[in-house]
Amino acid sequence: QVVCHDFQHVVSGQLDAVTESGCELLTREKSSGPLFGQQSRVFLNLLNSKTGKSVNIEASMEEVRKESVGWIYQLRWDQCPQI
């Protein structure tokens, strides 16, 4: 589970396609437009449900696309978080 925000907007979702350089954030957000634009800086709060520990990381929005279930945000981070 992850919460993504930019101090103006917030959305929750699931991470997918996690790599050393980034991931996809899958949301169920049904808004007519994305909450975050390309190249915007966002902050992620990642929760490990098994341990209850969370970590905060900064990332940049690389790509945004609309799917039938919601918005998909392609994120890039400087360092893969360790949870």
PDB file of N, CA and C in Angstrom:
ATOM      1  N   GLN A   1       0.846  -1.181   0.000  1.00  0.00           N
ATOM      2  CA  GLN A   1       0.000   0.000   0.000  1.00  0.00           C
ATOM      3  C   GLN A   1       0.885   1.235   0.000  1.00  0.00           C
ATOM      4  N   VAL A   2       0.507   2.231  -0.769  1.00  0.00           N
ATOM      5  CA  VAL A   2       1.308   3.450  -0.868  1.00  0.00           C
ATOM      6  C   VAL A   2       0.392   4.668  -0.932  1.00  0.00           C
ATOM      7  N   VAL A   3       0.855   5.740  -0.316  1.00  0.00           N
ATOM      8  CA  VAL A   3       0.196   7.040  -0.426  1.00  0.00           C
ATOM      9  C   VAL A   3       1.160   7.952  -1.161  1.00  0.00           C
ATOM     10  N   CYS A   4       0.663   8.664  -2.167  1.00  0.00           N
ATOM     11  CA  CYS A   4       1.475   9.571  -2.970  1.00  0.00           C
ATOM     12  C   CYS A   4       0.882  10.966  -2.848  1.00  0.00           C
ATOM     13  N   HIS A   5       1.752  11.976  -2.609  1.00  0.00           N
ATOM     14  CA  HIS A   5       1.250  13.346  -2.474  1.00  0.00           C
ATOM     15  C   HIS A   5       2.285  14.354  -2.942  1.00  0.00           C
ATOM     16  N   ASP A   6       1.811  15.568  -3.189  1.00  0.00           N
ATOM     17  CA  ASP A   6       2.699  16.680  -3.565  1.00  0.00           C
ATOM     18  C   ASP A   6       2.392  17.919  -2.731  1.00  0.00           C
ATOM     19  N   PHE A   7       1.819  17.738  -1.554  1.00  0.00           N
ATOM     20  CA  PHE A   7       1.409  18.786  -0.624  1.00  0.00           C
ATOM     21  C   PHE A   7       0.166  19.535  -1.100  1.00  0.00           C
ATOM     22  N   GLN A   8      -0.382  19.173  -2.280  1.00  0.00           N
ATOM     23  CA  GLN A   8      -1.649  19.735  -2.754  1.00  0.00           C
ATOM     24  C   GLN A   8      -2.673  18.638  -3.025  1.00  0.00           C
ATOM     25  N   HIS A   9      -2.199  17.524  -3.570  1.00  0.00           N
ATOM     26  CA  HIS A   9      -3.059  16.409  -3.923  1.00  0.00           C
ATOM     27  C   HIS A   9      -2.529  15.143  -3.263  1.00  0.00           C
ATOM     28  N   VAL A  10      -3.437  14.205  -3.040  1.00  0.00           N
ATOM     29  CA  VAL A  10      -3.033  12.931  -2.449  1.00  0.00           C
ATOM     30  C   VAL A  10      -3.837  11.813  -3.102  1.00  0.00           C
ATOM     31  N   VAL A  11      -3.180  10.672  -3.318  1.00  0.00           N
ATOM     32  CA  VAL A  11      -3.840   9.502  -3.877  1.00  0.00           C
ATOM     33  C   VAL A  11      -3.185   8.257  -3.273  1.00  0.00           C
ATOM     34  N   SER A  12      -3.964   7.210  -3.134  1.00  0.00           N
ATOM     35  CA  SER A  12      -3.409   5.946  -2.637  1.00  0.00           C
ATOM     36  C   SER A  12      -3.508   4.901  -3.731  1.00  0.00           C
ATOM     37  N   GLY A  13      -2.707   3.871  -3.593  1.00  0.00           N
ATOM     38  CA  GLY A  13      -2.731   2.811  -4.589  1.00  0.00           C
ATOM     39  C   GLY A  13      -1.759   1.709  -4.261  1.00  0.00           C
ATOM     40  N   GLN A  14      -1.430   0.934  -5.284  1.00  0.00           N
ATOM     41  CA  GLN A  14      -0.529  -0.200  -5.163  1.00  0.00           C
ATOM     42  C   GLN A  14       0.657   0.001  -6.099  1.00  0.00           C
ATOM     43  N   LEU A  15       1.822  -0.466  -5.681  1.00  0.00           N
ATOM     44  CA  LEU A  15       2.993  -0.413  -6.548  1.00  0.00           C
ATOM     45  C   LEU A  15       3.044  -1.647  -7.438  1.00  0.00           C
ATOM     46  N   ASP A  16       3.545  -1.423  -8.660  1.00  0.00           N
ATOM     47  CA  ASP A  16       3.712  -2.511  -9.616  1.00  0.00           C
ATOM     48  C   ASP A  16       4.984  -2.247 -10.408  1.00  0.00           C
ATOM     49  N   ALA A  17       5.530  -3.274 -11.015  1.00  0.00           N
ATOM     50  CA  ALA A  17       6.718  -3.150 -11.868  1.00  0.00           C
ATOM     51  C   ALA A  17       7.837  -2.390 -11.165  1.00  0.00           C
ATOM     52  N   VAL A  18       8.145  -2.776  -9.933  1.00  0.00           N
ATOM     53  CA  VAL A  18       9.178  -2.106  -9.134  1.00  0.00           C
ATOM     54  C   VAL A  18      10.560  -2.505  -9.636  1.00  0.00           C
ATOM     55  N   THR A  19      11.413  -1.505  -9.870  1.00  0.00           N
ATOM     56  CA  THR A  19      12.795  -1.724 -10.277  1.00  0.00           C
ATOM     57  C   THR A  19      13.698  -0.852  -9.409  1.00  0.00           C
ATOM     58  N   GLU A  20      15.000  -0.932  -9.636  1.00  0.00           N
ATOM     59  CA  GLU A  20      15.954  -0.089  -8.916  1.00  0.00           C
ATOM     60  C   GLU A  20      15.729   1.393  -9.216  1.00  0.00           C
ATOM     61  N   SER A  21      15.180   1.694 -10.382  1.00  0.00           N
ATOM     62  CA  SER A  21      15.043   3.100 -10.788  1.00  0.00           C
ATOM     63  C   SER A  21      13.636   3.661 -10.646  1.00  0.00           C
ATOM     64  N   GLY A  22      12.636   2.829 -10.364  1.00  0.00           N
ATOM     65  CA  GLY A  22      11.284   3.363 -10.236  1.00  0.00           C
ATOM     66  C   GLY A  22      10.228   2.289 -10.162  1.00  0.00           C
ATOM     67  N   CYS A  23       8.983   2.701 -10.437  1.00  0.00           N
ATOM     68  CA  CYS A  23       7.852   1.787 -10.327  1.00  0.00           C
ATOM     69  C   CYS A  23       6.639   2.400 -11.013  1.00  0.00           C
ATOM     70  N   GLU A  24       5.556   1.641 -11.024  1.00  0.00           N
ATOM     71  CA  GLU A  24       4.263   2.155 -11.439  1.00  0.00           C
ATOM     72  C   GLU A  24       3.371   2.210 -10.210  1.00  0.00           C
ATOM     73  N   LEU A  25       2.622   3.283 -10.092  1.00  0.00           N
ATOM     74  CA  LEU A  25       1.620   3.421  -9.040  1.00  0.00           C
ATOM     75  C   LEU A  25       0.258   3.221  -9.683  1.00  0.00           C
ATOM     76  N   LEU A  26      -0.423   2.147  -9.288  1.00  0.00           N
ATOM     77  CA  LEU A  26      -1.746   1.825  -9.817  1.00  0.00           C
ATOM     78  C   LEU A  26      -2.790   2.392  -8.872  1.00  0.00           C
ATOM     79  N   THR A  27      -3.653   3.269  -9.388  1.00  0.00           N
ATOM     80  CA  THR A  27      -4.682   3.869  -8.547  1.00  0.00           C
ATOM     81  C   THR A  27      -6.068   3.521  -9.071  1.00  0.00           C
ATOM     82  N   ARG A  28      -7.060   3.761  -8.265  1.00  0.00           N
ATOM     83  CA  ARG A  28      -8.455   3.616  -8.666  1.00  0.00           C
ATOM     84  C   ARG A  28      -9.104   4.995  -8.806  1.00  0.00           C
ATOM     85  N   GLU A  29      -8.264   5.994  -8.962  1.00  0.00           N
ATOM     86  CA  GLU A  29      -8.709   7.385  -9.091  1.00  0.00           C
ATOM     87  C   GLU A  29      -9.516   7.547 -10.375  1.00  0.00           C
ATOM     88  N   LYS A  30     -10.736   8.060 -10.256  1.00  0.00           N
ATOM     89  CA  LYS A  30     -11.638   8.191 -11.403  1.00  0.00           C
ATOM     90  C   LYS A  30     -11.768   9.635 -11.895  1.00  0.00           C
ATOM     91  N   SER A  31     -10.876  10.518 -11.490  1.00  0.00           N
ATOM     92  CA  SER A  31     -10.964  11.921 -11.902  1.00  0.00           C
ATOM     93  C   SER A  31     -10.814  12.040 -13.419  1.00  0.00           C
ATOM     94  N   SER A  32     -11.308  13.130 -13.973  1.00  0.00           N
ATOM     95  CA  SER A  32     -11.252  13.328 -15.423  1.00  0.00           C
ATOM     96  C   SER A  32      -9.836  13.606 -15.917  1.00  0.00           C
ATOM     97  N   GLY A  33      -8.981  14.074 -15.032  1.00  0.00           N
ATOM     98  CA  GLY A  33      -7.589  14.333 -15.377  1.00  0.00           C
ATOM     99  C   GLY A  33      -6.686  13.828 -14.274  1.00  0.00           C
ATOM    100  N   PRO A  34      -5.401  13.639 -14.565  1.00  0.00           N
ATOM    101  CA  PRO A  34      -4.480  13.148 -13.534  1.00  0.00           C
ATOM    102  C   PRO A  34      -4.260  14.199 -12.442  1.00  0.00           C
ATOM    103  N   LEU A  35      -4.013  13.741 -11.236  1.00  0.00           N
ATOM    104  CA  LEU A  35      -3.740  14.661 -10.128  1.00  0.00           C
ATOM    105  C   LEU A  35      -2.322  15.217 -10.191  1.00  0.00           C
ATOM    106  N   PHE A  36      -1.412  14.477 -10.834  1.00  0.00           N
ATOM    107  CA  PHE A  36      -0.010  14.877 -10.915  1.00  0.00           C
ATOM    108  C   PHE A  36       0.409  14.932 -12.381  1.00  0.00           C
ATOM    109  N   GLY A  37       1.135  15.976 -12.743  1.00  0.00           N
ATOM    110  CA  GLY A  37       1.624  16.110 -14.107  1.00  0.00           C
ATOM    111  C   GLY A  37       2.988  15.472 -14.290  1.00  0.00           C
ATOM    112  N   GLN A  38       3.356  15.264 -15.539  1.00  0.00           N
ATOM    113  CA  GLN A  38       4.667  14.710 -15.828  1.00  0.00           C
ATOM    114  C   GLN A  38       5.753  15.648 -15.318  1.00  0.00           C
ATOM    115  N   GLN A  39       6.835  15.042 -14.833  1.00  0.00           N
ATOM    116  CA  GLN A  39       8.002  15.725 -14.290  1.00  0.00           C
ATOM    117  C   GLN A  39       7.754  16.390 -12.931  1.00  0.00           C
ATOM    118  N   SER A  40       6.567  16.242 -12.357  1.00  0.00           N
ATOM    119  CA  SER A  40       6.332  16.821 -11.034  1.00  0.00           C
ATOM    120  C   SER A  40       7.013  15.964  -9.970  1.00  0.00           C
ATOM    121  N   ARG A  41       7.412  16.614  -8.869  1.00  0.00           N
ATOM    122  CA  ARG A  41       8.025  15.916  -7.736  1.00  0.00           C
ATOM    123  C   ARG A  41       6.917  15.504  -6.785  1.00  0.00           C
ATOM    124  N   VAL A  42       6.977  14.249  -6.349  1.00  0.00           N
ATOM    125  CA  VAL A  42       5.987  13.726  -5.418  1.00  0.00           C
ATOM    126  C   VAL A  42       6.697  13.004  -4.284  1.00  0.00           C
ATOM    127  N   PHE A  43       5.950  12.741  -3.254  1.00  0.00           N
ATOM    128  CA  PHE A  43       6.456  12.028  -2.086  1.00  0.00           C
ATOM    129  C   PHE A  43       5.610  10.786  -1.873  1.00  0.00           C
ATOM    130  N   LEU A  44       6.277   9.661  -1.633  1.00  0.00           N
ATOM    131  CA  LEU A  44       5.600   8.392  -1.420  1.00  0.00           C
ATOM    132  C   LEU A  44       5.800   7.936   0.012  1.00  0.00           C
ATOM    133  N   ASN A  45       4.724   7.477   0.623  1.00  0.00           N
ATOM    134  CA  ASN A  45       4.793   6.825   1.920  1.00  0.00           C
ATOM    135  C   ASN A  45       4.451   5.371   1.672  1.00  0.00           C
ATOM    136  N   LEU A  46       5.458   4.503   1.784  1.00  0.00           N
ATOM    137  CA  LEU A  46       5.295   3.077   1.508  1.00  0.00           C
ATOM    138  C   LEU A  46       5.130   2.320   2.819  1.00  0.00           C
ATOM    139  N   LEU A  47       4.077   1.543   2.922  1.00  0.00           N
ATOM    140  CA  LEU A  47       3.802   0.768   4.131  1.00  0.00           C
ATOM    141  C   LEU A  47       4.028  -0.705   3.861  1.00  0.00           C
ATOM    142  N   ASN A  48       4.838  -1.337   4.713  1.00  0.00           N
ATOM    143  CA  ASN A  48       5.014  -2.779   4.689  1.00  0.00           C
ATOM    144  C   ASN A  48       3.974  -3.359   5.634  1.00  0.00           C
ATOM    145  N   SER A  49       2.938  -3.978   5.085  1.00  0.00           N
ATOM    146  CA  SER A  49       1.835  -4.468   5.913  1.00  0.00           C
ATOM    147  C   SER A  49       2.250  -5.614   6.839  1.00  0.00           C
ATOM    148  N   LYS A  50       3.301  -6.328   6.510  1.00  0.00           N
ATOM    149  CA  LYS A  50       3.756  -7.435   7.361  1.00  0.00           C
ATOM    150  C   LYS A  50       4.439  -6.939   8.627  1.00  0.00           C
ATOM    151  N   THR A  51       5.239  -5.863   8.506  1.00  0.00           N
ATOM    152  CA  THR A  51       5.984  -5.364   9.662  1.00  0.00           C
ATOM    153  C   THR A  51       5.339  -4.130  10.291  1.00  0.00           C
ATOM    154  N   GLY A  52       4.468  -3.450   9.543  1.00  0.00           N
ATOM    155  CA  GLY A  52       3.866  -2.218  10.032  1.00  0.00           C
ATOM    156  C   GLY A  52       4.782  -1.011   9.889  1.00  0.00           C
ATOM    157  N   LYS A  53       5.959  -1.204   9.302  1.00  0.00           N
ATOM    158  CA  LYS A  53       6.907  -0.108   9.113  1.00  0.00           C
ATOM    159  C   LYS A  53       6.633   0.608   7.800  1.00  0.00           C
ATOM    160  N   SER A  54       6.923   1.900   7.785  1.00  0.00           N
ATOM    161  CA  SER A  54       6.760   2.670   6.553  1.00  0.00           C
ATOM    162  C   SER A  54       8.022   3.478   6.285  1.00  0.00           C
ATOM    163  N   VAL A  55       8.174   3.868   5.031  1.00  0.00           N
ATOM    164  CA  VAL A  55       9.317   4.665   4.617  1.00  0.00           C
ATOM    165  C   VAL A  55       8.806   5.746   3.673  1.00  0.00           C
ATOM    166  N   ASN A  56       9.418   6.928   3.749  1.00  0.00           N
ATOM    167  CA  ASN A  56       9.060   8.042   2.875  1.00  0.00           C
ATOM    168  C   ASN A  56      10.175   8.260   1.867  1.00  0.00           C
ATOM    169  N   ILE A  57       9.802   8.387   0.596  1.00  0.00           N
ATOM    170  CA  ILE A  57      10.791   8.653  -0.439  1.00  0.00           C
ATOM    171  C   ILE A  57      10.265   9.709  -1.400  1.00  0.00           C
ATOM    172  N   GLU A  58      11.187  10.369  -2.066  1.00  0.00           N
ATOM    173  CA  GLU A  58      10.843  11.375  -3.068  1.00  0.00           C
ATOM    174  C   GLU A  58      11.029  10.747  -4.443  1.00  0.00           C
ATOM    175  N   ALA A  59      10.126  11.090  -5.371  1.00  0.00           N
ATOM    176  CA  ALA A  59      10.196  10.546  -6.721  1.00  0.00           C
ATOM    177  C   ALA A  59       9.723  11.605  -7.719  1.00  0.00           C
ATOM    178  N   SER A  60       9.962  11.331  -8.983  1.00  0.00           N
ATOM    179  CA  SER A  60       9.463  12.226 -10.034  1.00  0.00           C
ATOM    180  C   SER A  60       8.523  11.445 -10.945  1.00  0.00           C
ATOM    181  N   MET A  61       7.524  12.150 -11.450  1.00  0.00           N
ATOM    182  CA  MET A  61       6.522  11.592 -12.325  1.00  0.00           C
ATOM    183  C   MET A  61       7.078  11.534 -13.741  1.00  0.00           C
ATOM    184  N   GLU A  62       7.226  10.344 -14.291  1.00  0.00           N
ATOM    185  CA  GLU A  62       7.796  10.191 -15.631  1.00  0.00           C
ATOM    186  C   GLU A  62       6.723  10.088 -16.705  1.00  0.00           C
ATOM    187  N   GLU A  63       5.636   9.415 -16.394  1.00  0.00           N
ATOM    188  CA  GLU A  63       4.563   9.210 -17.371  1.00  0.00           C
ATOM    189  C   GLU A  63       3.254   9.025 -16.631  1.00  0.00           C
ATOM    190  N   VAL A  64       2.161   9.457 -17.249  1.00  0.00           N
ATOM    191  CA  VAL A  64       0.839   9.326 -16.666  1.00  0.00           C
ATOM    192  C   VAL A  64      -0.091   8.800 -17.755  1.00  0.00           C
ATOM    193  N   ARG A  65      -0.889   7.782 -17.412  1.00  0.00           N
ATOM    194  CA  ARG A  65      -1.857   7.300 -18.391  1.00  0.00           C
ATOM    195  C   ARG A  65      -3.138   6.840 -17.690  1.00  0.00           C
ATOM    196  N   LYS A  66      -4.220   6.894 -18.422  1.00  0.00           N
ATOM    197  CA  LYS A  66      -5.534   6.504 -17.908  1.00  0.00           C
ATOM    198  C   LYS A  66      -5.843   5.083 -18.372  1.00  0.00           C
ATOM    199  N   GLU A  67      -6.247   4.257 -17.419  1.00  0.00           N
ATOM    200  CA  GLU A  67      -6.705   2.899 -17.721  1.00  0.00           C
ATOM    201  C   GLU A  67      -8.141   2.779 -17.236  1.00  0.00           C
ATOM    202  N   SER A  68      -8.790   1.681 -17.527  1.00  0.00           N
ATOM    203  CA  SER A  68     -10.193   1.514 -17.143  1.00  0.00           C
ATOM    204  C   SER A  68     -10.389   1.524 -15.624  1.00  0.00           C
ATOM    205  N   VAL A  69      -9.405   1.053 -14.877  1.00  0.00           N
ATOM    206  CA  VAL A  69      -9.536   1.002 -13.412  1.00  0.00           C
ATOM    207  C   VAL A  69      -9.132   2.299 -12.729  1.00  0.00           C
ATOM    208  N   GLY A  70      -8.373   3.153 -13.399  1.00  0.00           N
ATOM    209  CA  GLY A  70      -7.930   4.414 -12.804  1.00  0.00           C
ATOM    210  C   GLY A  70      -6.662   4.911 -13.473  1.00  0.00           C
ATOM    211  N   TRP A  71      -5.999   5.849 -12.830  1.00  0.00           N
ATOM    212  CA  TRP A  71      -4.779   6.441 -13.365  1.00  0.00           C
ATOM    213  C   TRP A  71      -3.575   5.596 -12.988  1.00  0.00           C
ATOM    214  N   ILE A  72      -2.630   5.483 -13.918  1.00  0.00           N
ATOM    215  CA  ILE A  72      -1.374   4.784 -13.702  1.00  0.00           C
ATOM    216  C   ILE A  72      -0.260   5.833 -13.788  1.00  0.00           C
ATOM    217  N   TYR A  73       0.522   5.931 -12.737  1.00  0.00           N
ATOM    218  CA  TYR A  73       1.624   6.891 -12.681  1.00  0.00           C
ATOM    219  C   TYR A  73       2.953   6.140 -12.736  1.00  0.00           C
ATOM    220  N   GLN A  74       3.786   6.475 -13.706  1.00  0.00           N
ATOM    221  CA  GLN A  74       5.135   5.900 -13.808  1.00  0.00           C
ATOM    222  C   GLN A  74       6.087   6.806 -13.039  1.00  0.00           C
ATOM    223  N   LEU A  75       6.709   6.269 -11.998  1.00  0.00           N
ATOM    224  CA  LEU A  75       7.558   7.053 -11.100  1.00  0.00           C
ATOM    225  C   LEU A  75       9.019   6.652 -11.244  1.00  0.00           C
ATOM    226  N   ARG A  76       9.910   7.616 -11.032  1.00  0.00           N
ATOM    227  CA  ARG A  76      11.350   7.362 -11.009  1.00  0.00           C
ATOM    228  C   ARG A  76      11.894   7.903  -9.686  1.00  0.00           C
ATOM    229  N   TRP A  77      12.706   7.072  -9.035  1.00  0.00           N
ATOM    230  CA  TRP A  77      13.351   7.509  -7.795  1.00  0.00           C
ATOM    231  C   TRP A  77      14.858   7.391  -7.934  1.00  0.00           C
ATOM    232  N   ASP A  78      15.574   8.109  -7.076  1.00  0.00           N
ATOM    233  CA  ASP A  78      17.045   8.087  -7.114  1.00  0.00           C
ATOM    234  C   ASP A  78      17.591   6.790  -6.537  1.00  0.00           C
ATOM    235  N   GLN A  79      16.878   6.236  -5.567  1.00  0.00           N
ATOM    236  CA  GLN A  79      17.337   5.032  -4.885  1.00  0.00           C
ATOM    237  C   GLN A  79      16.141   4.181  -4.537  1.00  0.00           C
ATOM    238  N   CYS A  80      16.213   2.904  -4.819  1.00  0.00           N
ATOM    239  CA  CYS A  80      15.129   1.980  -4.501  1.00  0.00           C
ATOM    240  C   CYS A  80      14.960   1.898  -2.987  1.00  0.00           C
ATOM    241  N   PRO A  81      13.745   2.095  -2.474  1.00  0.00           N
ATOM    242  CA  PRO A  81      13.544   2.062  -1.021  1.00  0.00           C
ATOM    243  C   PRO A  81      13.748   0.663  -0.446  1.00  0.00           C
ATOM    244  N   GLN A  82      14.263   0.617   0.755  1.00  0.00           N
ATOM    245  CA  GLN A  82      14.454  -0.645   1.472  1.00  0.00           C
ATOM    246  C   GLN A  82      13.386  -0.748   2.557  1.00  0.00           C
ATOM    247  N   ILE A  83      12.540  -1.727   2.427  1.00  0.00           N
ATOM    248  CA  ILE A  83      11.496  -1.921   3.451  1.00  0.00           C
ATOM    249  C   ILE A  83      11.703  -3.257   4.114  1.00  0.00           C
TER     250      ILE A  83
END
